């Protein structure tokens, strides 16, 4: 039989590799449409990135029941409180937590923050959601495309076992313990993601 492909992730360079070849990430693929942060100072951007990373890690541990509240930076705990409130409000059942996946045919990779069953105000019954945890205050249209990328990744791999539509949302956590839930319903998001993926493939082929 075929030997399992070796899929690795290098934290320092934030690089996904498959059998020694580098795979573009979802965030890299959607770079042409992402928010322009060029006018924000490097130090501010780095601080925001570090905060996002710390919050993601704390929420990941919390979902695993391994977060030590007393040992966690109080500033980060505000965001964790917001995440707990979201989990309680939606009675969430988490299926995937910070899962790294690669697409076997389209050759890209990414880390899905969460896949969870939720009950939201608009839905009378439980639905399956793909969630992106954000520490930014406001949603950006590119988030919908980013989530479509994860949705494609999920559907081609572990998502095969669920015979239901997967919804997309970002959960914006705030330092004061509150959150904002933003759903993405634009059907064109998927086409835009594929277009961005094609752009990268074209650049690779014409180096």
PDB file of C-alpha atoms in Angstrom:
ATOM      1  CA  UNK A   1       0.000   0.000   0.000  1.00  0.00           C
ATOM      2  CA  UNK A   2       0.878   3.659  -0.195  1.00  0.00           C
ATOM      3  CA  UNK A   3       3.042   5.095   2.545  1.00  0.00           C
ATOM      4  CA  UNK A   4       1.266   7.801   4.564  1.00  0.00           C
ATOM      5  CA  UNK A   5       2.238  11.286   3.468  1.00  0.00           C
ATOM      6  CA  UNK A   6       4.328  13.111   6.042  1.00  0.00           C
ATOM      7  CA  UNK A   7       2.560  16.317   7.024  1.00  0.00           C
ATOM      8  CA  UNK A   8       4.450  18.663   9.330  1.00  0.00           C
ATOM      9  CA  UNK A   9       4.223  22.211  10.631  1.00  0.00           C
ATOM     10  CA  UNK A  10       7.175  24.371  11.592  1.00  0.00           C
ATOM     11  CA  UNK A  11       6.117  26.840  14.288  1.00  0.00           C
ATOM     12  CA  UNK A  12       9.057  29.241  13.935  1.00  0.00           C
ATOM     13  CA  UNK A  13       8.573  29.854  10.212  1.00  0.00           C
ATOM     14  CA  UNK A  14       4.836  29.084  10.282  1.00  0.00           C
ATOM     15  CA  UNK A  15       5.309  26.638   7.409  1.00  0.00           C
ATOM     16  CA  UNK A  16       3.295  23.569   6.444  1.00  0.00           C
ATOM     17  CA  UNK A  17       5.216  20.798   4.678  1.00  0.00           C
ATOM     18  CA  UNK A  18       3.964  17.705   2.881  1.00  0.00           C
ATOM     19  CA  UNK A  19       6.615  15.113   2.004  1.00  0.00           C
ATOM     20  CA  UNK A  20       9.254  17.844   2.034  1.00  0.00           C
ATOM     21  CA  UNK A  21       7.334  20.267  -0.178  1.00  0.00           C
ATOM     22  CA  UNK A  22       6.030  23.530   1.231  1.00  0.00           C
ATOM     23  CA  UNK A  23       2.257  24.002   1.157  1.00  0.00           C
ATOM     24  CA  UNK A  24       0.671  27.457   1.034  1.00  0.00           C
ATOM     25  CA  UNK A  25      -1.589  28.216   4.005  1.00  0.00           C
ATOM     26  CA  UNK A  26      -5.154  29.507   3.826  1.00  0.00           C
ATOM     27  CA  UNK A  27      -4.079  32.907   5.199  1.00  0.00           C
ATOM     28  CA  UNK A  28      -1.276  33.112   2.645  1.00  0.00           C
ATOM     29  CA  UNK A  29      -3.625  32.201  -0.225  1.00  0.00           C
ATOM     30  CA  UNK A  30      -6.068  34.996   0.624  1.00  0.00           C
ATOM     31  CA  UNK A  31      -3.311  37.607   0.999  1.00  0.00           C
ATOM     32  CA  UNK A  32      -4.459  39.546  -2.122  1.00  0.00           C
ATOM     33  CA  UNK A  33      -7.804  40.342  -0.445  1.00  0.00           C
ATOM     34  CA  UNK A  34      -6.788  40.676   3.196  1.00  0.00           C
ATOM     35  CA  UNK A  35      -6.929  43.907   5.164  1.00  0.00           C
ATOM     36  CA  UNK A  36      -4.098  46.291   4.425  1.00  0.00           C
ATOM     37  CA  UNK A  37      -2.104  46.812   7.606  1.00  0.00           C
ATOM     38  CA  UNK A  38       0.752  48.677   5.924  1.00  0.00           C
ATOM     39  CA  UNK A  39      -0.050  51.938   7.690  1.00  0.00           C
ATOM     40  CA  UNK A  40       0.056  50.322  11.137  1.00  0.00           C
ATOM     41  CA  UNK A  41       3.441  50.324  12.865  1.00  0.00           C
ATOM     42  CA  UNK A  42       5.377  47.047  13.074  1.00  0.00           C
ATOM     43  CA  UNK A  43       5.425  47.117  16.890  1.00  0.00           C
ATOM     44  CA  UNK A  44       1.651  47.519  17.133  1.00  0.00           C
ATOM     45  CA  UNK A  45       1.115  44.715  14.610  1.00  0.00           C
ATOM     46  CA  UNK A  46       3.488  42.418  16.480  1.00  0.00           C
ATOM     47  CA  UNK A  47       1.721  43.155  19.783  1.00  0.00           C
ATOM     48  CA  UNK A  48      -1.656  42.346  18.185  1.00  0.00           C
ATOM     49  CA  UNK A  49      -0.279  39.126  16.734  1.00  0.00           C
ATOM     50  CA  UNK A  50       1.209  38.084  20.080  1.00  0.00           C
ATOM     51  CA  UNK A  51      -2.095  38.805  21.832  1.00  0.00           C
ATOM     52  CA  UNK A  52      -3.993  36.746  19.251  1.00  0.00           C
ATOM     53  CA  UNK A  53      -1.608  33.819  19.693  1.00  0.00           C
ATOM     54  CA  UNK A  54      -1.839  33.920  23.503  1.00  0.00           C
ATOM     55  CA  UNK A  55      -5.653  34.096  23.429  1.00  0.00           C
ATOM     56  CA  UNK A  56      -5.866  31.186  20.962  1.00  0.00           C
ATOM     57  CA  UNK A  57      -3.604  29.071  23.149  1.00  0.00           C
ATOM     58  CA  UNK A  58      -5.539  29.861  26.336  1.00  0.00           C
ATOM     59  CA  UNK A  59      -8.877  29.050  24.677  1.00  0.00           C
ATOM     60  CA  UNK A  60      -7.454  25.814  23.258  1.00  0.00           C
ATOM     61  CA  UNK A  61      -6.304  24.721  26.735  1.00  0.00           C
ATOM     62  CA  UNK A  62      -9.609  25.811  28.229  1.00  0.00           C
ATOM     63  CA  UNK A  63     -11.558  23.644  25.771  1.00  0.00           C
ATOM     64  CA  UNK A  64      -9.360  20.720  26.791  1.00  0.00           C
ATOM     65  CA  UNK A  65     -10.061  21.491  30.463  1.00  0.00           C
ATOM     66  CA  UNK A  66      -6.384  22.218  31.073  1.00  0.00           C
ATOM     67  CA  UNK A  67      -6.313  25.980  31.663  1.00  0.00           C
ATOM     68  CA  UNK A  68      -5.033  27.129  35.037  1.00  0.00           C
ATOM     69  CA  UNK A  69      -7.010  30.339  35.591  1.00  0.00           C
ATOM     70  CA  UNK A  70      -4.797  31.562  38.426  1.00  0.00           C
ATOM     71  CA  UNK A  71      -1.642  31.132  36.348  1.00  0.00           C
ATOM     72  CA  UNK A  72      -3.082  32.841  33.254  1.00  0.00           C
ATOM     73  CA  UNK A  73      -2.365  36.521  32.591  1.00  0.00           C
ATOM     74  CA  UNK A  74      -5.455  38.470  33.792  1.00  0.00           C
ATOM     75  CA  UNK A  75      -5.451  40.397  30.503  1.00  0.00           C
ATOM     76  CA  UNK A  76      -5.806  37.109  28.601  1.00  0.00           C
ATOM     77  CA  UNK A  77      -8.430  35.820  31.054  1.00  0.00           C
ATOM     78  CA  UNK A  78     -10.835  38.537  29.880  1.00  0.00           C
ATOM     79  CA  UNK A  79     -10.819  36.975  26.422  1.00  0.00           C
ATOM     80  CA  UNK A  80     -11.126  33.466  27.868  1.00  0.00           C
ATOM     81  CA  UNK A  81     -14.183  34.616  29.846  1.00  0.00           C
ATOM     82  CA  UNK A  82     -15.695  35.870  26.589  1.00  0.00           C
ATOM     83  CA  UNK A  83     -15.011  32.486  24.935  1.00  0.00           C
ATOM     84  CA  UNK A  84     -16.608  30.631  27.881  1.00  0.00           C
ATOM     85  CA  UNK A  85     -19.656  32.863  27.641  1.00  0.00           C
ATOM     86  CA  UNK A  86     -19.929  32.103  23.929  1.00  0.00           C
ATOM     87  CA  UNK A  87     -19.636  28.358  24.583  1.00  0.00           C
ATOM     88  CA  UNK A  88     -22.341  28.545  27.265  1.00  0.00           C
ATOM     89  CA  UNK A  89     -24.684  30.765  25.249  1.00  0.00           C
ATOM     90  CA  UNK A  90     -24.551  28.459  22.225  1.00  0.00           C
ATOM     91  CA  UNK A  91     -24.376  25.201  24.229  1.00  0.00           C
ATOM     92  CA  UNK A  92     -21.479  24.249  22.024  1.00  0.00           C
ATOM     93  CA  UNK A  93     -20.163  20.741  21.435  1.00  0.00           C
ATOM     94  CA  UNK A  94     -16.657  21.089  20.081  1.00  0.00           C
ATOM     95  CA  UNK A  95     -15.687  18.580  17.409  1.00  0.00           C
ATOM     96  CA  UNK A  96     -12.323  20.006  16.359  1.00  0.00           C
ATOM     97  CA  UNK A  97      -9.932  22.192  18.318  1.00  0.00           C
ATOM     98  CA  UNK A  98      -6.970  23.893  16.549  1.00  0.00           C
ATOM     99  CA  UNK A  99      -6.757  21.174  13.893  1.00  0.00           C
ATOM    100  CA  UNK A 100      -4.013  21.298  11.246  1.00  0.00           C
ATOM    101  CA  UNK A 101      -5.146  19.822   7.924  1.00  0.00           C
ATOM    102  CA  UNK A 102      -3.964  19.632   4.320  1.00  0.00           C
ATOM    103  CA  UNK A 103      -5.982  19.283   1.141  1.00  0.00           C
ATOM    104  CA  UNK A 104      -4.835  16.151  -0.706  1.00  0.00           C
ATOM    105  CA  UNK A 105      -5.582  17.460  -4.228  1.00  0.00           C
ATOM    106  CA  UNK A 106      -5.445  21.248  -4.027  1.00  0.00           C
ATOM    107  CA  UNK A 107      -2.216  21.098  -2.008  1.00  0.00           C
ATOM    108  CA  UNK A 108      -2.810  23.763   0.612  1.00  0.00           C
ATOM    109  CA  UNK A 109      -2.993  23.626   4.387  1.00  0.00           C
ATOM    110  CA  UNK A 110      -4.341  25.470   7.377  1.00  0.00           C
ATOM    111  CA  UNK A 111      -5.292  25.335  11.025  1.00  0.00           C
ATOM    112  CA  UNK A 112      -9.000  25.297  11.735  1.00  0.00           C
ATOM    113  CA  UNK A 113      -9.739  27.057  15.040  1.00  0.00           C
ATOM    114  CA  UNK A 114     -12.939  25.172  15.845  1.00  0.00           C
ATOM    115  CA  UNK A 115     -15.630  23.004  14.350  1.00  0.00           C
ATOM    116  CA  UNK A 116     -18.560  22.842  16.738  1.00  0.00           C
ATOM    117  CA  UNK A 117     -22.234  22.054  17.023  1.00  0.00           C
ATOM    118  CA  UNK A 118     -23.995  25.228  18.198  1.00  0.00           C
ATOM    119  CA  UNK A 119     -27.444  26.513  18.948  1.00  0.00           C
ATOM    120  CA  UNK A 120     -27.752  30.143  17.896  1.00  0.00           C
ATOM    121  CA  UNK A 121     -30.663  32.576  18.169  1.00  0.00           C
ATOM    122  CA  UNK A 122     -31.538  32.194  14.504  1.00  0.00           C
ATOM    123  CA  UNK A 123     -31.497  28.396  14.529  1.00  0.00           C
ATOM    124  CA  UNK A 124     -34.128  26.412  16.371  1.00  0.00           C
ATOM    125  CA  UNK A 125     -31.985  23.300  16.112  1.00  0.00           C
ATOM    126  CA  UNK A 126     -28.308  22.553  16.511  1.00  0.00           C
ATOM    127  CA  UNK A 127     -26.101  23.270  13.486  1.00  0.00           C
ATOM    128  CA  UNK A 128     -22.522  22.489  12.565  1.00  0.00           C
ATOM    129  CA  UNK A 129     -20.293  25.569  12.460  1.00  0.00           C
ATOM    130  CA  UNK A 130     -16.755  26.313  11.381  1.00  0.00           C
ATOM    131  CA  UNK A 131     -15.486  29.045  13.698  1.00  0.00           C
ATOM    132  CA  UNK A 132     -12.570  31.416  13.606  1.00  0.00           C
ATOM    133  CA  UNK A 133     -11.607  33.003  16.914  1.00  0.00           C
ATOM    134  CA  UNK A 134     -10.630  36.656  16.507  1.00  0.00           C
ATOM    135  CA  UNK A 135      -9.254  39.277  18.865  1.00  0.00           C
ATOM    136  CA  UNK A 136      -9.970  42.020  16.324  1.00  0.00           C
ATOM    137  CA  UNK A 137     -12.952  44.233  17.081  1.00  0.00           C
ATOM    138  CA  UNK A 138     -14.658  44.131  13.704  1.00  0.00           C
ATOM    139  CA  UNK A 139     -15.216  41.513  11.034  1.00  0.00           C
ATOM    140  CA  UNK A 140     -13.661  42.007   7.603  1.00  0.00           C
ATOM    141  CA  UNK A 141     -15.148  40.589   4.345  1.00  0.00           C
ATOM    142  CA  UNK A 142     -11.947  38.571   3.795  1.00  0.00           C
ATOM    143  CA  UNK A 143     -12.789  36.497   6.907  1.00  0.00           C
ATOM    144  CA  UNK A 144     -15.663  34.941   4.979  1.00  0.00           C
ATOM    145  CA  UNK A 145     -13.241  33.871   2.246  1.00  0.00           C
ATOM    146  CA  UNK A 146     -10.748  32.603   4.830  1.00  0.00           C
ATOM    147  CA  UNK A 147     -13.491  30.489   6.421  1.00  0.00           C
ATOM    148  CA  UNK A 148     -14.467  29.161   2.981  1.00  0.00           C
ATOM    149  CA  UNK A 149     -10.869  27.999   2.568  1.00  0.00           C
ATOM    150  CA  UNK A 150     -11.109  26.135   5.876  1.00  0.00           C
ATOM    151  CA  UNK A 151     -14.493  24.788   4.862  1.00  0.00           C
ATOM    152  CA  UNK A 152     -13.038  23.362   1.617  1.00  0.00           C
ATOM    153  CA  UNK A 153     -10.152  21.882   3.616  1.00  0.00           C
ATOM    154  CA  UNK A 154     -12.516  20.397   6.180  1.00  0.00           C
ATOM    155  CA  UNK A 155     -14.916  18.997   3.578  1.00  0.00           C
ATOM    156  CA  UNK A 156     -12.105  17.211   1.737  1.00  0.00           C
ATOM    157  CA  UNK A 157     -10.744  15.562   4.878  1.00  0.00           C
ATOM    158  CA  UNK A 158     -12.346  14.954   8.293  1.00  0.00           C
ATOM    159  CA  UNK A 159     -15.675  16.566   7.397  1.00  0.00           C
ATOM    160  CA  UNK A 160     -16.669  13.673   5.162  1.00  0.00           C
ATOM    161  CA  UNK A 161     -18.379  11.938   8.077  1.00  0.00           C
ATOM    162  CA  UNK A 162     -20.980  14.687   8.533  1.00  0.00           C
ATOM    163  CA  UNK A 163     -23.843  14.750   6.110  1.00  0.00           C
ATOM    164  CA  UNK A 164     -24.850  18.338   6.759  1.00  0.00           C
ATOM    165  CA  UNK A 165     -24.106  21.847   5.629  1.00  0.00           C
ATOM    166  CA  UNK A 166     -21.411  23.593   7.610  1.00  0.00           C
ATOM    167  CA  UNK A 167     -22.001  27.227   8.548  1.00  0.00           C
ATOM    168  CA  UNK A 168     -19.254  29.819   8.944  1.00  0.00           C
ATOM    169  CA  UNK A 169     -18.691  32.455  11.605  1.00  0.00           C
ATOM    170  CA  UNK A 170     -16.047  34.482  13.391  1.00  0.00           C
ATOM    171  CA  UNK A 171     -16.239  34.911  17.154  1.00  0.00           C
ATOM    172  CA  UNK A 172     -14.740  38.244  18.178  1.00  0.00           C
ATOM    173  CA  UNK A 173     -13.578  38.035  21.778  1.00  0.00           C
ATOM    174  CA  UNK A 174     -13.107  41.166  23.828  1.00  0.00           C
ATOM    175  CA  UNK A 175     -10.913  41.954  26.809  1.00  0.00           C
ATOM    176  CA  UNK A 176     -13.979  42.881  28.894  1.00  0.00           C
ATOM    177  CA  UNK A 177     -15.400  39.335  28.676  1.00  0.00           C
ATOM    178  CA  UNK A 178     -17.964  40.087  25.968  1.00  0.00           C
ATOM    179  CA  UNK A 179     -18.012  38.729  22.423  1.00  0.00           C
ATOM    180  CA  UNK A 180     -19.552  39.332  19.022  1.00  0.00           C
ATOM    181  CA  UNK A 181     -20.702  36.496  16.770  1.00  0.00           C
ATOM    182  CA  UNK A 182     -20.558  37.226  13.054  1.00  0.00           C
ATOM    183  CA  UNK A 183     -21.860  34.794  10.448  1.00  0.00           C
ATOM    184  CA  UNK A 184     -20.732  34.678   6.808  1.00  0.00           C
ATOM    185  CA  UNK A 185     -23.300  33.704   4.211  1.00  0.00           C
ATOM    186  CA  UNK A 186     -21.934  35.096   0.953  1.00  0.00           C
ATOM    187  CA  UNK A 187     -22.039  32.235  -1.579  1.00  0.00           C
ATOM    188  CA  UNK A 188     -19.274  33.892  -3.622  1.00  0.00           C
ATOM    189  CA  UNK A 189     -16.713  33.458  -0.826  1.00  0.00           C
ATOM    190  CA  UNK A 190     -15.816  29.975  -2.040  1.00  0.00           C
ATOM    191  CA  UNK A 191     -15.260  31.123  -5.645  1.00  0.00           C
ATOM    192  CA  UNK A 192     -13.003  33.943  -4.416  1.00  0.00           C
ATOM    193  CA  UNK A 193     -10.946  31.459  -2.395  1.00  0.00           C
ATOM    194  CA  UNK A 194     -10.519  29.198  -5.439  1.00  0.00           C
ATOM    195  CA  UNK A 195      -9.516  32.251  -7.501  1.00  0.00           C
ATOM    196  CA  UNK A 196      -6.833  33.165  -4.955  1.00  0.00           C
ATOM    197  CA  UNK A 197      -5.601  29.548  -4.945  1.00  0.00           C
ATOM    198  CA  UNK A 198      -5.396  29.587  -8.772  1.00  0.00           C
ATOM    199  CA  UNK A 199      -3.409  32.821  -8.629  1.00  0.00           C
ATOM    200  CA  UNK A 200      -0.759  31.175  -6.430  1.00  0.00           C
ATOM    201  CA  UNK A 201      -0.627  28.116  -8.703  1.00  0.00           C
ATOM    202  CA  UNK A 202      -0.182  30.393 -11.732  1.00  0.00           C
ATOM    203  CA  UNK A 203       2.660  32.287 -10.049  1.00  0.00           C
ATOM    204  CA  UNK A 204       4.352  28.988  -9.120  1.00  0.00           C
ATOM    205  CA  UNK A 205       4.056  27.661 -12.681  1.00  0.00           C
ATOM    206  CA  UNK A 206       5.467  30.858 -14.183  1.00  0.00           C
ATOM    207  CA  UNK A 207       8.401  31.472 -11.884  1.00  0.00           C
TER     208      UNK A 207
END
